[in-house]
PDB file of C-alpha atoms in Angstrom:
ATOM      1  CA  UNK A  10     -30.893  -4.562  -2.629  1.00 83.00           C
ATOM      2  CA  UNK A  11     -27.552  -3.752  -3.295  1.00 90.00           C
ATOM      3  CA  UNK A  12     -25.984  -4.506  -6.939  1.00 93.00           C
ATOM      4  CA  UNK A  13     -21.606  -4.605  -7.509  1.00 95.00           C
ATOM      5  CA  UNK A  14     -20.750  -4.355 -11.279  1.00 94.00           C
ATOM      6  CA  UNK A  15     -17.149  -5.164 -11.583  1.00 95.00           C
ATOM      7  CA  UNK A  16     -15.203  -4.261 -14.916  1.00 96.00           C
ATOM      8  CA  UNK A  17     -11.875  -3.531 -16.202  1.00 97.00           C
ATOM      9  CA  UNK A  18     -10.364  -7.110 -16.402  1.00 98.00           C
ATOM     10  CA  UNK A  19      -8.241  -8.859 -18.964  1.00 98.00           C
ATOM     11  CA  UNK A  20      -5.486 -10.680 -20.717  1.00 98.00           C
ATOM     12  CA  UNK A  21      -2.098  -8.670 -20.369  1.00 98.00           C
ATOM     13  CA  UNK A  22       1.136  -9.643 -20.485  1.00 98.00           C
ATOM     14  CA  UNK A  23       4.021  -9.654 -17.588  1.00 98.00           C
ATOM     15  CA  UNK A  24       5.015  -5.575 -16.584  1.00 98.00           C
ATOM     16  CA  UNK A  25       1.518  -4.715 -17.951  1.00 98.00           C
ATOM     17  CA  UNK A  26      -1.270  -2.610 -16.036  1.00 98.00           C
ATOM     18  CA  UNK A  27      -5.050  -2.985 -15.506  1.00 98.00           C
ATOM     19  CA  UNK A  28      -7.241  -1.243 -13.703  1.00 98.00           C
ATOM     20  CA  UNK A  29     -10.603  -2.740 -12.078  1.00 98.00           C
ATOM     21  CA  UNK A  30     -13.402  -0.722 -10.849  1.00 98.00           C
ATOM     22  CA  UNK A  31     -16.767  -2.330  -8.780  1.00 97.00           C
ATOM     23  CA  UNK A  32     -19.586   0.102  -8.714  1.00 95.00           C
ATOM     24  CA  UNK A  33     -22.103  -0.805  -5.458  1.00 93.00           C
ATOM     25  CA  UNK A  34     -25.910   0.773  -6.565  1.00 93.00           C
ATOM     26  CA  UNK A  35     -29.132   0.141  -4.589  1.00 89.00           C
ATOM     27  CA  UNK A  36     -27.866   2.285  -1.533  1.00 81.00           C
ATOM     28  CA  UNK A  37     -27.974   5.638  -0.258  1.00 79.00           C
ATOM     29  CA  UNK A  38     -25.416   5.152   1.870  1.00 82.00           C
ATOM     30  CA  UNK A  39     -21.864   5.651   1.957  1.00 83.00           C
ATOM     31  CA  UNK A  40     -20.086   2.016   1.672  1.00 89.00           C
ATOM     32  CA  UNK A  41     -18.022   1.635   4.888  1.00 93.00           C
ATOM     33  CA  UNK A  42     -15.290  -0.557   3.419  1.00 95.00           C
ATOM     34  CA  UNK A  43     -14.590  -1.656   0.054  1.00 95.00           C
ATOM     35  CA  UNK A  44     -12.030  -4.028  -1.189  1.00 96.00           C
ATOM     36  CA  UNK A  45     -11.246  -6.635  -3.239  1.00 98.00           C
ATOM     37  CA  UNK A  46     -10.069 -10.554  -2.889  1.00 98.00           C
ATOM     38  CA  UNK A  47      -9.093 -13.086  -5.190  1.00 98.00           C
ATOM     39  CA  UNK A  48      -8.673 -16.539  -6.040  1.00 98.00           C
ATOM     40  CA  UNK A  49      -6.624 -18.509  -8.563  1.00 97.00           C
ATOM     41  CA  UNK A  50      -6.472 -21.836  -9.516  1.00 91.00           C
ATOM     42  CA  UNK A  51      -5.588 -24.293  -6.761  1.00 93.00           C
ATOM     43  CA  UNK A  52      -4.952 -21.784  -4.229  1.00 96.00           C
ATOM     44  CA  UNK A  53      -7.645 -20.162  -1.279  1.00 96.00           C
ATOM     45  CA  UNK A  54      -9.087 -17.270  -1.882  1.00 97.00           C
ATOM     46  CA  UNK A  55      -6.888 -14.161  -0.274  1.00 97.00           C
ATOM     47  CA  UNK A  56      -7.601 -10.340   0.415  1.00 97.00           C
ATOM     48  CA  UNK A  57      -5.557  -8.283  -1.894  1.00 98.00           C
ATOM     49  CA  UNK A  58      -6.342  -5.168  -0.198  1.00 98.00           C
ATOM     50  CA  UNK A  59      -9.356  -2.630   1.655  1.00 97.00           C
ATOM     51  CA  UNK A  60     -10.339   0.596   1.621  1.00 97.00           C
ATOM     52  CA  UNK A  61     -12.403   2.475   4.009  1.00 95.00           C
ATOM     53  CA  UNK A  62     -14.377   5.324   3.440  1.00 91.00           C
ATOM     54  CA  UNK A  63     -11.936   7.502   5.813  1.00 92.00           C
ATOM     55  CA  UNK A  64      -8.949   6.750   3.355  1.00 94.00           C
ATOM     56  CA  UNK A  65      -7.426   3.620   5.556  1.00 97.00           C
ATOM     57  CA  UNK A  66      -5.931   1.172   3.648  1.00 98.00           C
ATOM     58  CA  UNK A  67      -4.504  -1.801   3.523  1.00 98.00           C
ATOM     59  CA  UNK A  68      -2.505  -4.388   1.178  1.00 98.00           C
ATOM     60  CA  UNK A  69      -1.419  -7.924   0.960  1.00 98.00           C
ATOM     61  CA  UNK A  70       2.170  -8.206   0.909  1.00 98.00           C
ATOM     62  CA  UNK A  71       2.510  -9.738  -2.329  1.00 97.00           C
ATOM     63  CA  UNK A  72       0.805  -7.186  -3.949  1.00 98.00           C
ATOM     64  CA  UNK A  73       2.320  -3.870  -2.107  1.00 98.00           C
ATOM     65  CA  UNK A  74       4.279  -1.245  -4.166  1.00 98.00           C
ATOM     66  CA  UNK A  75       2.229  -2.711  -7.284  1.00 98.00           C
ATOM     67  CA  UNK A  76      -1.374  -2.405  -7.159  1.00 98.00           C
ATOM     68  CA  UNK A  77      -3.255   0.716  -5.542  1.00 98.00           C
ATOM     69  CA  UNK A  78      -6.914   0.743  -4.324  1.00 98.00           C
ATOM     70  CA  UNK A  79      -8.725   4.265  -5.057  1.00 97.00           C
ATOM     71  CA  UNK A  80     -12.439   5.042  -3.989  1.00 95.00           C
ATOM     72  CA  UNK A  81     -14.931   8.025  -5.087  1.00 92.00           C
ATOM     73  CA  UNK A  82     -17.159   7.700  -1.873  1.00 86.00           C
ATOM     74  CA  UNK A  83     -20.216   9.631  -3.618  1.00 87.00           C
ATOM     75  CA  UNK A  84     -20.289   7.421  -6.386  1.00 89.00           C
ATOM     76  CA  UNK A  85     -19.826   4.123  -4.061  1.00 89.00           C
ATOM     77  CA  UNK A  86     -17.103   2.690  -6.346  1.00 94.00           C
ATOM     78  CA  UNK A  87     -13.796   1.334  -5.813  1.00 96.00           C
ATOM     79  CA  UNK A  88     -11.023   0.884  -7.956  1.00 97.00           C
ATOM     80  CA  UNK A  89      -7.881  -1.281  -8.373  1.00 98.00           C
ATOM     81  CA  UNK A  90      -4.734   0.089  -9.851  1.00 98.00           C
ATOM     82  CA  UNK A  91      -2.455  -2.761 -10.978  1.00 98.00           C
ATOM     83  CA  UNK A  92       0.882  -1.818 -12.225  1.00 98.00           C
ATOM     84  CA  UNK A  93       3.903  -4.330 -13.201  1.00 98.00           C
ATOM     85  CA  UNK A  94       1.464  -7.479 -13.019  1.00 98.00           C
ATOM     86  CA  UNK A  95       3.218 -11.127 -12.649  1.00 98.00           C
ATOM     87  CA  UNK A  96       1.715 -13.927 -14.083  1.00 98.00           C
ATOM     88  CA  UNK A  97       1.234 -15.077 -10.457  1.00 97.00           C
ATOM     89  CA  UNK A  98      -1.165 -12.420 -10.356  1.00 98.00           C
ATOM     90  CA  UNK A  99      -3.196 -14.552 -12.656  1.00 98.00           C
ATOM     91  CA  UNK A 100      -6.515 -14.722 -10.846  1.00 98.00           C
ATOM     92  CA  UNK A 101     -10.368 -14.327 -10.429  1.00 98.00           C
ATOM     93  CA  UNK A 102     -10.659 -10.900  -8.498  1.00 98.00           C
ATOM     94  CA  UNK A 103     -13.507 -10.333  -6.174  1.00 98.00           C
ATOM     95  CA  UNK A 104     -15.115  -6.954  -4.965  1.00 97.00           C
ATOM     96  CA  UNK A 105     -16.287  -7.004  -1.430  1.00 96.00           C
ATOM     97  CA  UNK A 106     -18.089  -4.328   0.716  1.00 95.00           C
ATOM     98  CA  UNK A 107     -19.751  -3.909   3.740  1.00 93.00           C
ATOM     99  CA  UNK A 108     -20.890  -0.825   6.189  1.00 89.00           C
ATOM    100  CA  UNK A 109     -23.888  -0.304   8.406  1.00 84.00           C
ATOM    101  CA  UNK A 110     -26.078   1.134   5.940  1.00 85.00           C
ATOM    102  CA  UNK A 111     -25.821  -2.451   3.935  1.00 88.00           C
ATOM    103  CA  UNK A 112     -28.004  -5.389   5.150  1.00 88.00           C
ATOM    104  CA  UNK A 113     -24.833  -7.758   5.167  1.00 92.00           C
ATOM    105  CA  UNK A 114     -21.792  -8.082   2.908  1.00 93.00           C
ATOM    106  CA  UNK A 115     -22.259  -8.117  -0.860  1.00 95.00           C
ATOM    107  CA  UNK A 116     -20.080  -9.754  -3.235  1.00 96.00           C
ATOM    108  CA  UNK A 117     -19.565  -9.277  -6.674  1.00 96.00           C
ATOM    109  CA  UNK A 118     -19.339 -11.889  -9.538  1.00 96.00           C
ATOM    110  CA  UNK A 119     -15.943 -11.674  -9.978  1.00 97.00           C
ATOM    111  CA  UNK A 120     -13.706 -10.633 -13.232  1.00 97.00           C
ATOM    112  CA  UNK A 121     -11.092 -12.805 -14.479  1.00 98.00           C
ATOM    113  CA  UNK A 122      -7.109 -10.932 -14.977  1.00 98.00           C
ATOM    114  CA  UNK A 123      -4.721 -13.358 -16.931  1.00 98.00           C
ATOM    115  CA  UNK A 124      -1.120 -12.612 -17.087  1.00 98.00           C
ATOM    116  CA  UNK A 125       0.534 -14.267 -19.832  1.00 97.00           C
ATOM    117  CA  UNK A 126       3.339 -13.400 -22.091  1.00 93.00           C
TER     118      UNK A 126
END
């Protein structure tokens, strides 16, 4: 079965940078699209952006020009770039994935990213 270890979460303050990476093992095959959602207090959950394994993209609008998803398809692990971070990006982040070589979707735990001066 197929494991996601998420890292790279935080406390930084407003303009700062993190950068989140979700590692999929238990598969020999290459992760058709990998992406990440998340969720903060009091709001629904939302896709922040996707990445397929041909290089397509694609971002939430609130989070475009700012954050930047990255993949290394042989290692099946996707990261999140996130540059000049706004306290309303205060939230639990979520790495999701899916392809035909996966049984179903797999979800990660999750990895909390406060922004707070």
């Amino acid at each position: 079965q197929v494991q996601l270890t998420e890292s790279g979460g935080g406390l930084v303050q407003p303009g700062g940078s993190l950068r989140l990476s979700c590692a999929a093992s238990g598969t020999t095959f290459t992760i058709y699209v990998m992406g990440w959602y998340r969720q903060a207090p009091g709001k629904q959950r939302e896709l922040v952006t996707t990445m397929t394994s041909t290089g397509t993209t694609t971002y939430a609008d609130s989070v475009k020009g700012r954050f930047t998803i990255s993949r290394d398809n042989a290692k099946n692990t996707v990261y999140l770039q996130m540059n000049s971070l706004k306290p309303e990006d205060t939230a639990v982040y979520s790495c999701h994935v899916d392809g035909d070589g996966l049984v179903r979707p797999y979800w990660g735990q999750g990895t909390q990213v406060t922004v707070s001066s």
